[in-house]
Amino acid sequence: MPKNEQTSFRDYQEDGHLWITLFAGEYYPDILSLACELYQPVLVTFGHLLKSSHSSTDLFLAITQIQPVWMRIQLGRVFRKYVSPETPVEMLKKKSNADQICNRFGKGFRLITEVQSQFLSRPMPDEALCAVLWEYKERGKKGYDLTERLFKIVREQYSKLEIIGPQRAGKDVILGEFF
């Protein structure tokens, strides 16, 4: 196809499968031992916090105080699964959102006694939950890789064109600020 001729999405149908997934995933249940090794400390910590909490709000506020950030984020994900599936994952990542989360979603939090009962009914480590958490581990990575690849191609093809925005993780560009 000549370089200046306009192409349509249909022109890429033949090799489209090559662009859907840039990297192969991992096989289940092969990941379980690694997932359990990685997330068992998270589940143990969640269990300790759960045991000493008098309410689901109390549990959530205890989670917001945990360091390091990685552990707090993982505990937030476990909290979401057990206590408040309607709470957006992205909101749980920022401890500054704690009051807002309690105000908006607190009425829907599962009762602490129910959470304790459900948590104790599962094995330690809980392979099912570890597998779910493992899915979050590299969430977005393929998109970041694709974006980085696009930036590289554009810079090679159009060296005078300035590209603004994160190549990987980062705050999205607000188009209204530029137009």
Short mmCIF file of N, CA and C in Angstrom, two decimals:
data_model
loop_
_atom_site.label_atom_id
_atom_site.label_comp_id
_atom_site.label_asym_id
_atom_site.label_seq_id
_atom_site.Cartn_x
_atom_site.Cartn_y
_atom_site.Cartn_z
N MET A 1 0.85 -1.17 0.00
CA MET A 1 0.00 0.00 0.00
C MET A 1 0.90 1.24 0.00
N PRO A 2 0.66 2.21 -0.89
CA PRO A 2 1.47 3.43 -0.91
C PRO A 2 1.40 4.16 0.42
N LYS A 3 2.49 4.83 0.79
CA LYS A 3 2.62 5.46 2.11
C LYS A 3 1.56 6.53 2.36
N ASN A 4 1.17 7.30 1.36
CA ASN A 4 0.23 8.41 1.56
C ASN A 4 -1.23 7.99 1.41
N GLU A 5 -1.48 6.76 0.98
CA GLU A 5 -2.86 6.32 0.80
C GLU A 5 -3.51 6.07 2.16
N GLN A 6 -4.72 6.60 2.33
CA GLN A 6 -5.42 6.46 3.61
C GLN A 6 -5.84 5.00 3.82
N THR A 7 -5.65 4.54 5.03
CA THR A 7 -6.03 3.16 5.35
C THR A 7 -7.21 3.17 6.30
N SER A 8 -7.90 2.07 6.34
CA SER A 8 -9.03 1.94 7.27
C SER A 8 -8.73 0.79 8.23
N PHE A 9 -9.55 0.67 9.24
CA PHE A 9 -9.39 -0.39 10.23
C PHE A 9 -9.39 -1.77 9.55
N ARG A 10 -10.21 -1.92 8.53
CA ARG A 10 -10.33 -3.19 7.80
C ARG A 10 -9.00 -3.62 7.19
N ASP A 11 -8.16 -2.65 6.82
CA ASP A 11 -6.87 -2.97 6.22
C ASP A 11 -5.94 -3.71 7.18
N TYR A 12 -6.24 -3.68 8.47
CA TYR A 12 -5.40 -4.33 9.46
C TYR A 12 -5.98 -5.64 9.96
N GLN A 13 -7.12 -6.06 9.41
CA GLN A 13 -7.80 -7.26 9.88
C GLN A 13 -6.91 -8.50 9.78
N GLU A 14 -6.15 -8.60 8.74
CA GLU A 14 -5.32 -9.78 8.52
C GLU A 14 -4.30 -10.03 9.63
N ASP A 15 -3.68 -8.96 10.12
CA ASP A 15 -2.68 -9.13 11.18
C ASP A 15 -3.11 -8.50 12.51
N GLY A 16 -4.40 -8.21 12.65
CA GLY A 16 -4.93 -7.60 13.87
C GLY A 16 -4.66 -8.41 15.13
N HIS A 17 -4.67 -9.73 14.99
CA HIS A 17 -4.43 -10.59 16.16
C HIS A 17 -3.04 -10.37 16.75
N LEU A 18 -2.12 -9.85 15.96
CA LEU A 18 -0.78 -9.59 16.46
C LEU A 18 -0.73 -8.37 17.37
N TRP A 19 -1.76 -7.52 17.30
CA TRP A 19 -1.77 -6.28 18.07
C TRP A 19 -2.68 -6.33 19.28
N ILE A 20 -3.48 -7.34 19.39
CA ILE A 20 -4.42 -7.43 20.51
C ILE A 20 -3.67 -7.65 21.81
N THR A 21 -2.81 -8.63 21.85
CA THR A 21 -2.03 -8.94 23.05
C THR A 21 -0.56 -8.92 22.67
N LEU A 22 0.16 -8.00 23.28
CA LEU A 22 1.57 -7.86 22.92
C LEU A 22 2.43 -8.94 23.55
N PHE A 23 2.03 -9.41 24.74
CA PHE A 23 2.83 -10.40 25.45
C PHE A 23 1.91 -11.51 25.93
N ALA A 24 2.46 -12.70 26.00
CA ALA A 24 1.67 -13.83 26.46
C ALA A 24 1.38 -13.70 27.95
N GLY A 25 0.26 -14.26 28.36
CA GLY A 25 -0.10 -14.27 29.77
C GLY A 25 0.49 -15.48 30.47
N GLU A 26 -0.02 -15.73 31.65
CA GLU A 26 0.48 -16.85 32.44
C GLU A 26 -0.62 -17.89 32.58
N TYR A 27 -0.21 -19.14 32.68
CA TYR A 27 -1.16 -20.23 32.78
C TYR A 27 -1.67 -20.43 34.20
N TYR A 28 -2.95 -20.75 34.29
CA TYR A 28 -3.57 -21.15 35.55
C TYR A 28 -3.61 -22.67 35.54
N PRO A 29 -3.32 -23.36 36.58
CA PRO A 29 -3.03 -22.94 37.94
C PRO A 29 -1.54 -22.77 38.24
N ASP A 30 -0.72 -22.68 37.20
CA ASP A 30 0.73 -22.58 37.41
C ASP A 30 1.13 -21.41 38.30
N ILE A 31 0.33 -20.35 38.31
CA ILE A 31 0.68 -19.14 39.06
C ILE A 31 0.32 -19.25 40.54
N LEU A 32 -0.44 -20.27 40.94
CA LEU A 32 -0.96 -20.31 42.30
C LEU A 32 0.11 -20.31 43.38
N SER A 33 1.16 -21.08 43.21
CA SER A 33 2.17 -21.12 44.27
C SER A 33 2.85 -19.76 44.43
N LEU A 34 3.14 -19.09 43.31
CA LEU A 34 3.74 -17.75 43.39
C LEU A 34 2.75 -16.73 43.95
N ALA A 35 1.49 -16.84 43.53
CA ALA A 35 0.46 -15.91 44.02
C ALA A 35 0.28 -16.06 45.52
N CYS A 36 0.23 -17.30 46.00
CA CYS A 36 0.06 -17.53 47.44
C CYS A 36 1.27 -17.04 48.22
N GLU A 37 2.45 -17.24 47.68
CA GLU A 37 3.67 -16.77 48.34
C GLU A 37 3.68 -15.24 48.44
N LEU A 38 3.24 -14.59 47.37
CA LEU A 38 3.25 -13.13 47.34
C LEU A 38 2.16 -12.53 48.22
N TYR A 39 0.96 -13.12 48.22
CA TYR A 39 -0.19 -12.50 48.89
C TYR A 39 -0.53 -13.07 50.26
N GLN A 40 0.10 -14.15 50.69
CA GLN A 40 -0.18 -14.65 52.03
C GLN A 40 0.09 -13.60 53.10
N PRO A 41 1.20 -12.86 53.04
CA PRO A 41 1.41 -11.82 54.06
C PRO A 41 0.29 -10.76 54.07
N VAL A 42 -0.27 -10.48 52.92
CA VAL A 42 -1.38 -9.53 52.83
C VAL A 42 -2.59 -10.10 53.57
N LEU A 43 -2.89 -11.36 53.31
CA LEU A 43 -4.05 -12.00 53.95
C LEU A 43 -3.85 -12.15 55.46
N VAL A 44 -2.64 -12.44 55.87
CA VAL A 44 -2.34 -12.54 57.31
C VAL A 44 -2.54 -11.18 57.97
N THR A 45 -2.03 -10.13 57.34
CA THR A 45 -2.20 -8.78 57.89
C THR A 45 -3.67 -8.40 57.93
N PHE A 46 -4.40 -8.71 56.86
CA PHE A 46 -5.83 -8.43 56.84
C PHE A 46 -6.53 -9.15 57.99
N GLY A 47 -6.15 -10.40 58.21
CA GLY A 47 -6.73 -11.18 59.31
C GLY A 47 -6.48 -10.54 60.67
N HIS A 48 -5.26 -10.04 60.90
CA HIS A 48 -4.93 -9.38 62.17
C HIS A 48 -5.76 -8.11 62.34
N LEU A 49 -5.86 -7.31 61.28
CA LEU A 49 -6.65 -6.08 61.35
C LEU A 49 -8.13 -6.40 61.56
N LEU A 50 -8.60 -7.41 60.88
CA LEU A 50 -10.00 -7.83 60.98
C LEU A 50 -10.34 -8.27 62.40
N LYS A 51 -9.44 -9.02 63.00
CA LYS A 51 -9.65 -9.54 64.36
C LYS A 51 -9.78 -8.41 65.39
N SER A 52 -9.04 -7.34 65.19
CA SER A 52 -9.03 -6.25 66.18
C SER A 52 -10.00 -5.11 65.83
N SER A 53 -10.77 -5.26 64.75
CA SER A 53 -11.69 -4.20 64.33
C SER A 53 -13.09 -4.42 64.90
N HIS A 54 -13.72 -3.33 65.32
CA HIS A 54 -15.06 -3.40 65.91
C HIS A 54 -16.16 -3.13 64.89
N SER A 55 -15.76 -2.61 63.71
CA SER A 55 -16.72 -2.35 62.63
C SER A 55 -15.96 -2.39 61.31
N SER A 56 -16.70 -2.47 60.23
CA SER A 56 -16.05 -2.46 58.92
C SER A 56 -15.41 -1.11 58.63
N THR A 57 -16.01 -0.05 59.14
CA THR A 57 -15.40 1.27 58.99
C THR A 57 -14.09 1.33 59.75
N ASP A 58 -14.09 0.78 60.96
CA ASP A 58 -12.88 0.70 61.78
C ASP A 58 -11.78 -0.08 61.05
N LEU A 59 -12.17 -1.18 60.42
CA LEU A 59 -11.22 -1.99 59.63
C LEU A 59 -10.64 -1.16 58.50
N PHE A 60 -11.51 -0.47 57.76
CA PHE A 60 -11.05 0.33 56.64
C PHE A 60 -10.08 1.43 57.09
N LEU A 61 -10.43 2.11 58.17
CA LEU A 61 -9.56 3.18 58.67
C LEU A 61 -8.22 2.64 59.16
N ALA A 62 -8.22 1.42 59.71
CA ALA A 62 -6.96 0.79 60.11
C ALA A 62 -6.10 0.48 58.88
N ILE A 63 -6.75 0.04 57.82
CA ILE A 63 -6.03 -0.27 56.57
C ILE A 63 -5.36 1.00 56.02
N THR A 64 -6.04 2.14 56.12
CA THR A 64 -5.48 3.38 55.56
C THR A 64 -4.20 3.82 56.27
N GLN A 65 -3.94 3.27 57.44
CA GLN A 65 -2.74 3.66 58.21
C GLN A 65 -1.54 2.75 57.93
N ILE A 66 -1.73 1.71 57.15
CA ILE A 66 -0.67 0.72 56.91
C ILE A 66 0.39 1.26 55.97
N GLN A 67 1.63 0.96 56.31
CA GLN A 67 2.79 1.21 55.44
C GLN A 67 3.46 -0.13 55.22
N PRO A 68 4.08 -0.38 54.14
CA PRO A 68 4.28 0.45 52.97
C PRO A 68 3.02 0.58 52.11
N VAL A 69 3.08 1.48 51.14
CA VAL A 69 1.95 1.76 50.27
C VAL A 69 1.48 0.51 49.55
N TRP A 70 2.44 -0.32 49.07
CA TRP A 70 2.07 -1.54 48.35
C TRP A 70 1.15 -2.41 49.20
N MET A 71 1.49 -2.59 50.47
CA MET A 71 0.67 -3.41 51.36
C MET A 71 -0.70 -2.78 51.56
N ARG A 72 -0.74 -1.47 51.75
CA ARG A 72 -2.02 -0.79 51.94
C ARG A 72 -2.92 -0.97 50.73
N ILE A 73 -2.36 -0.87 49.54
CA ILE A 73 -3.16 -1.04 48.32
C ILE A 73 -3.70 -2.47 48.23
N GLN A 74 -2.87 -3.45 48.55
CA GLN A 74 -3.33 -4.85 48.50
C GLN A 74 -4.41 -5.09 49.54
N LEU A 75 -4.24 -4.55 50.73
CA LEU A 75 -5.26 -4.69 51.78
C LEU A 75 -6.56 -4.02 51.34
N GLY A 76 -6.46 -2.90 50.64
CA GLY A 76 -7.65 -2.24 50.10
C GLY A 76 -8.38 -3.12 49.11
N ARG A 77 -7.64 -3.86 48.33
CA ARG A 77 -8.26 -4.78 47.36
C ARG A 77 -8.97 -5.92 48.07
N VAL A 78 -8.34 -6.43 49.12
CA VAL A 78 -8.98 -7.50 49.91
C VAL A 78 -10.23 -6.94 50.59
N PHE A 79 -10.12 -5.74 51.14
CA PHE A 79 -11.26 -5.08 51.77
C PHE A 79 -12.41 -4.97 50.78
N ARG A 80 -12.11 -4.56 49.58
CA ARG A 80 -13.13 -4.41 48.55
C ARG A 80 -13.84 -5.73 48.28
N LYS A 81 -13.08 -6.81 48.22
CA LYS A 81 -13.68 -8.12 47.94
C LYS A 81 -14.57 -8.59 49.08
N TYR A 82 -14.14 -8.39 50.31
CA TYR A 82 -14.89 -8.88 51.47
C TYR A 82 -15.95 -7.92 51.97
N VAL A 83 -15.71 -6.62 51.87
CA VAL A 83 -16.54 -5.65 52.58
C VAL A 83 -17.34 -4.73 51.67
N SER A 84 -16.75 -4.27 50.58
CA SER A 84 -17.39 -3.21 49.80
C SER A 84 -17.06 -3.30 48.31
N PRO A 85 -17.65 -4.26 47.60
CA PRO A 85 -17.31 -4.40 46.18
C PRO A 85 -17.70 -3.19 45.32
N GLU A 86 -18.61 -2.33 45.83
CA GLU A 86 -19.00 -1.16 45.05
C GLU A 86 -18.02 0.00 45.15
N THR A 87 -17.08 -0.07 46.09
CA THR A 87 -16.09 1.00 46.23
C THR A 87 -15.07 0.89 45.09
N PRO A 88 -14.89 1.96 44.32
CA PRO A 88 -13.93 1.91 43.20
C PRO A 88 -12.50 1.66 43.68
N VAL A 89 -11.82 0.77 43.00
CA VAL A 89 -10.43 0.41 43.33
C VAL A 89 -9.55 1.65 43.36
N GLU A 90 -9.71 2.52 42.39
CA GLU A 90 -8.85 3.71 42.32
C GLU A 90 -9.02 4.60 43.55
N MET A 91 -10.24 4.69 44.09
CA MET A 91 -10.45 5.50 45.30
C MET A 91 -9.73 4.90 46.49
N LEU A 92 -9.68 3.57 46.56
CA LEU A 92 -9.06 2.89 47.69
C LEU A 92 -7.55 3.11 47.75
N LYS A 93 -6.95 3.49 46.65
CA LYS A 93 -5.50 3.66 46.61
C LYS A 93 -5.01 4.88 47.37
N LYS A 94 -5.87 5.89 47.50
CA LYS A 94 -5.46 7.14 48.16
C LYS A 94 -6.02 7.19 49.57
N LYS A 95 -5.14 7.23 50.55
CA LYS A 95 -5.61 7.28 51.93
C LYS A 95 -6.33 8.58 52.24
N SER A 96 -6.09 9.61 51.45
CA SER A 96 -6.79 10.88 51.65
C SER A 96 -8.28 10.78 51.29
N ASN A 97 -8.68 9.70 50.62
CA ASN A 97 -10.08 9.48 50.26
C ASN A 97 -10.86 8.76 51.36
N ALA A 98 -10.24 8.44 52.49
CA ALA A 98 -10.86 7.60 53.51
C ALA A 98 -12.21 8.13 53.98
N ASP A 99 -12.27 9.40 54.36
CA ASP A 99 -13.54 9.96 54.85
C ASP A 99 -14.61 9.94 53.76
N GLN A 100 -14.21 10.29 52.56
CA GLN A 100 -15.13 10.30 51.42
C GLN A 100 -15.68 8.89 51.16
N ILE A 101 -14.82 7.89 51.22
CA ILE A 101 -15.24 6.50 51.02
C ILE A 101 -16.23 6.08 52.10
N CYS A 102 -15.91 6.39 53.35
CA CYS A 102 -16.80 6.04 54.46
C CYS A 102 -18.16 6.73 54.31
N ASN A 103 -18.16 7.99 53.91
CA ASN A 103 -19.42 8.73 53.73
C ASN A 103 -20.24 8.20 52.57
N ARG A 104 -19.59 7.91 51.45
CA ARG A 104 -20.30 7.49 50.24
C ARG A 104 -20.69 6.01 50.25
N PHE A 105 -19.81 5.17 50.77
CA PHE A 105 -20.02 3.73 50.64
C PHE A 105 -20.22 3.00 51.97
N GLY A 106 -19.96 3.68 53.08
CA GLY A 106 -19.99 3.06 54.40
C GLY A 106 -21.29 2.35 54.74
N LYS A 107 -22.42 2.91 54.31
CA LYS A 107 -23.72 2.29 54.59
C LYS A 107 -23.84 0.91 53.94
N GLY A 108 -23.10 0.70 52.87
CA GLY A 108 -23.13 -0.59 52.16
C GLY A 108 -22.07 -1.57 52.61
N PHE A 109 -21.21 -1.16 53.56
CA PHE A 109 -20.17 -2.08 54.04
C PHE A 109 -20.84 -3.29 54.69
N ARG A 110 -20.30 -4.45 54.41
CA ARG A 110 -20.76 -5.68 55.06
C ARG A 110 -20.45 -5.59 56.56
N LEU A 111 -21.33 -6.13 57.38
CA LEU A 111 -21.10 -6.14 58.82
C LEU A 111 -19.80 -6.85 59.16
N ILE A 112 -19.08 -6.32 60.13
CA ILE A 112 -17.77 -6.87 60.51
C ILE A 112 -17.87 -8.33 60.93
N THR A 113 -18.96 -8.69 61.62
CA THR A 113 -19.12 -10.09 62.06
C THR A 113 -19.24 -11.02 60.86
N GLU A 114 -19.92 -10.56 59.82
CA GLU A 114 -20.06 -11.36 58.59
C GLU A 114 -18.72 -11.47 57.88
N VAL A 115 -17.97 -10.38 57.84
CA VAL A 115 -16.64 -10.39 57.21
C VAL A 115 -15.73 -11.35 57.97
N GLN A 116 -15.75 -11.27 59.28
CA GLN A 116 -14.91 -12.16 60.10
C GLN A 116 -15.28 -13.62 59.86
N SER A 117 -16.57 -13.91 59.82
CA SER A 117 -17.04 -15.28 59.59
C SER A 117 -16.60 -15.78 58.21
N GLN A 118 -16.80 -14.95 57.21
CA GLN A 118 -16.43 -15.35 55.84
C GLN A 118 -14.91 -15.54 55.72
N PHE A 119 -14.15 -14.63 56.28
CA PHE A 119 -12.69 -14.72 56.20
C PHE A 119 -12.19 -15.99 56.89
N LEU A 120 -12.72 -16.27 58.05
CA LEU A 120 -12.29 -17.46 58.80
C LEU A 120 -12.74 -18.77 58.14
N SER A 121 -13.73 -18.70 57.27
CA SER A 121 -14.21 -19.92 56.59
C SER A 121 -13.30 -20.34 55.43
N ARG A 122 -12.37 -19.47 55.07
CA ARG A 122 -11.48 -19.73 53.93
C ARG A 122 -10.13 -20.25 54.42
N PRO A 123 -9.47 -21.07 53.58
CA PRO A 123 -8.14 -21.56 53.97
C PRO A 123 -7.11 -20.44 53.93
N MET A 124 -6.00 -20.67 54.60
CA MET A 124 -4.89 -19.70 54.58
C MET A 124 -3.68 -20.40 54.00
N PRO A 125 -3.13 -19.96 52.90
CA PRO A 125 -3.63 -18.85 52.10
C PRO A 125 -4.83 -19.29 51.26
N ASP A 126 -5.67 -18.34 50.93
CA ASP A 126 -6.86 -18.57 50.11
C ASP A 126 -6.42 -18.51 48.65
N GLU A 127 -6.27 -19.69 48.03
CA GLU A 127 -5.77 -19.74 46.65
C GLU A 127 -6.63 -18.94 45.69
N ALA A 128 -7.94 -19.00 45.88
CA ALA A 128 -8.83 -18.28 44.97
C ALA A 128 -8.58 -16.77 45.05
N LEU A 129 -8.51 -16.24 46.25
CA LEU A 129 -8.29 -14.81 46.41
C LEU A 129 -6.88 -14.42 45.96
N CYS A 130 -5.91 -15.27 46.23
CA CYS A 130 -4.54 -14.99 45.77
C CYS A 130 -4.49 -14.92 44.24
N ALA A 131 -5.23 -15.80 43.57
CA ALA A 131 -5.28 -15.78 42.11
C ALA A 131 -5.93 -14.49 41.61
N VAL A 132 -6.99 -14.04 42.29
CA VAL A 132 -7.65 -12.79 41.91
C VAL A 132 -6.68 -11.62 42.09
N LEU A 133 -5.99 -11.57 43.21
CA LEU A 133 -5.03 -10.50 43.46
C LEU A 133 -3.89 -10.52 42.45
N TRP A 134 -3.47 -11.72 42.05
CA TRP A 134 -2.40 -11.88 41.06
C TRP A 134 -2.80 -11.20 39.74
N GLU A 135 -4.09 -11.25 39.41
CA GLU A 135 -4.57 -10.63 38.17
C GLU A 135 -4.35 -9.12 38.19
N TYR A 136 -4.38 -8.51 39.37
CA TYR A 136 -4.13 -7.07 39.49
C TYR A 136 -2.66 -6.74 39.33
N LYS A 137 -1.79 -7.72 39.57
CA LYS A 137 -0.36 -7.48 39.68
C LYS A 137 0.21 -6.69 38.51
N GLU A 138 -0.15 -7.06 37.32
CA GLU A 138 0.40 -6.36 36.15
C GLU A 138 -0.70 -5.70 35.34
N ARG A 139 -1.80 -5.38 36.04
CA ARG A 139 -2.92 -4.72 35.38
C ARG A 139 -2.44 -3.42 34.76
N GLY A 140 -2.75 -3.23 33.50
CA GLY A 140 -2.36 -2.01 32.81
C GLY A 140 -1.01 -2.08 32.13
N LYS A 141 -0.20 -3.09 32.46
CA LYS A 141 1.16 -3.16 31.91
C LYS A 141 1.15 -3.24 30.38
N LYS A 142 0.26 -4.07 29.83
CA LYS A 142 0.21 -4.21 28.37
C LYS A 142 -0.15 -2.88 27.72
N GLY A 143 -1.08 -2.15 28.33
CA GLY A 143 -1.45 -0.83 27.80
C GLY A 143 -0.29 0.14 27.88
N TYR A 144 0.47 0.09 28.99
CA TYR A 144 1.64 0.96 29.12
C TYR A 144 2.69 0.60 28.08
N ASP A 145 2.89 -0.70 27.88
CA ASP A 145 3.86 -1.14 26.87
C ASP A 145 3.45 -0.66 25.48
N LEU A 146 2.16 -0.76 25.18
CA LEU A 146 1.66 -0.32 23.88
C LEU A 146 1.83 1.19 23.71
N THR A 147 1.53 1.95 24.75
CA THR A 147 1.68 3.41 24.69
C THR A 147 3.14 3.79 24.49
N GLU A 148 4.02 3.12 25.23
CA GLU A 148 5.45 3.40 25.09
C GLU A 148 5.91 3.10 23.67
N ARG A 149 5.41 2.02 23.11
CA ARG A 149 5.77 1.65 21.73
C ARG A 149 5.26 2.70 20.74
N LEU A 150 4.03 3.19 20.96
CA LEU A 150 3.47 4.22 20.09
C LEU A 150 4.32 5.49 20.14
N PHE A 151 4.70 5.91 21.36
CA PHE A 151 5.55 7.10 21.50
C PHE A 151 6.84 6.93 20.69
N LYS A 152 7.44 5.76 20.79
CA LYS A 152 8.70 5.49 20.09
C LYS A 152 8.51 5.58 18.57
N ILE A 153 7.46 4.96 18.07
CA ILE A 153 7.19 4.97 16.62
C ILE A 153 6.93 6.39 16.14
N VAL A 154 6.11 7.14 16.87
CA VAL A 154 5.79 8.51 16.46
C VAL A 154 7.05 9.36 16.47
N ARG A 155 7.89 9.23 17.49
CA ARG A 155 9.12 10.02 17.56
C ARG A 155 10.08 9.68 16.41
N GLU A 156 10.11 8.39 16.03
CA GLU A 156 10.97 7.98 14.91
C GLU A 156 10.44 8.50 13.58
N GLN A 157 9.14 8.44 13.40
CA GLN A 157 8.52 8.84 12.13
C GLN A 157 8.34 10.36 12.00
N TYR A 158 8.07 11.02 13.13
CA TYR A 158 7.76 12.46 13.12
C TYR A 158 8.58 13.16 14.21
N SER A 159 9.86 13.30 13.95
CA SER A 159 10.78 13.80 14.97
C SER A 159 10.46 15.22 15.43
N LYS A 160 9.78 16.02 14.62
CA LYS A 160 9.47 17.39 15.01
C LYS A 160 8.16 17.50 15.80
N LEU A 161 7.42 16.43 15.88
CA LEU A 161 6.15 16.42 16.61
C LEU A 161 6.40 16.23 18.10
N GLU A 162 5.83 17.11 18.91
CA GLU A 162 5.98 17.00 20.36
C GLU A 162 4.80 16.21 20.92
N ILE A 163 5.11 15.20 21.70
CA ILE A 163 4.07 14.39 22.32
C ILE A 163 4.06 14.73 23.81
N ILE A 164 2.87 15.04 24.32
CA ILE A 164 2.72 15.40 25.72
C ILE A 164 1.89 14.31 26.41
N GLY A 165 2.37 13.87 27.55
CA GLY A 165 1.61 12.88 28.32
C GLY A 165 2.51 11.79 28.84
N PRO A 166 1.98 10.99 29.74
CA PRO A 166 2.79 9.91 30.32
C PRO A 166 3.00 8.77 29.32
N GLN A 167 4.22 8.28 29.24
CA GLN A 167 4.48 7.14 28.38
C GLN A 167 4.08 5.84 29.05
N ARG A 168 4.08 5.83 30.35
CA ARG A 168 3.68 4.64 31.10
C ARG A 168 2.64 5.09 32.11
N ALA A 169 2.80 4.76 33.36
CA ALA A 169 1.84 5.20 34.37
C ALA A 169 2.01 6.69 34.61
N GLY A 170 0.94 7.34 34.93
CA GLY A 170 1.00 8.75 35.24
C GLY A 170 -0.34 9.41 34.99
N LYS A 171 -0.41 10.67 35.37
CA LYS A 171 -1.65 11.42 35.22
C LYS A 171 -1.94 11.64 33.74
N ASP A 172 -3.16 11.35 33.35
CA ASP A 172 -3.56 11.57 31.96
C ASP A 172 -3.56 13.05 31.63
N VAL A 173 -3.34 13.35 30.38
CA VAL A 173 -3.38 14.73 29.91
C VAL A 173 -4.85 15.12 29.80
N ILE A 174 -5.19 16.28 30.35
CA ILE A 174 -6.55 16.80 30.26
C ILE A 174 -6.62 17.66 29.00
N LEU A 175 -7.30 17.16 27.98
CA LEU A 175 -7.30 17.82 26.69
C LEU A 175 -7.84 19.23 26.77
N GLY A 176 -8.79 19.47 27.67
CA GLY A 176 -9.36 20.82 27.82
C GLY A 176 -8.32 21.84 28.22
N GLU A 177 -7.22 21.41 28.81
CA GLU A 177 -6.15 22.32 29.22
C GLU A 177 -5.28 22.73 28.02
N PHE A 178 -5.36 21.97 26.92
CA PHE A 178 -4.53 22.27 25.76
C PHE A 178 -5.31 22.87 24.60
N PHE A 179 -6.61 22.68 24.60
CA PHE A 179 -7.44 23.18 23.49
C PHE A 179 -8.42 24.22 23.97
#
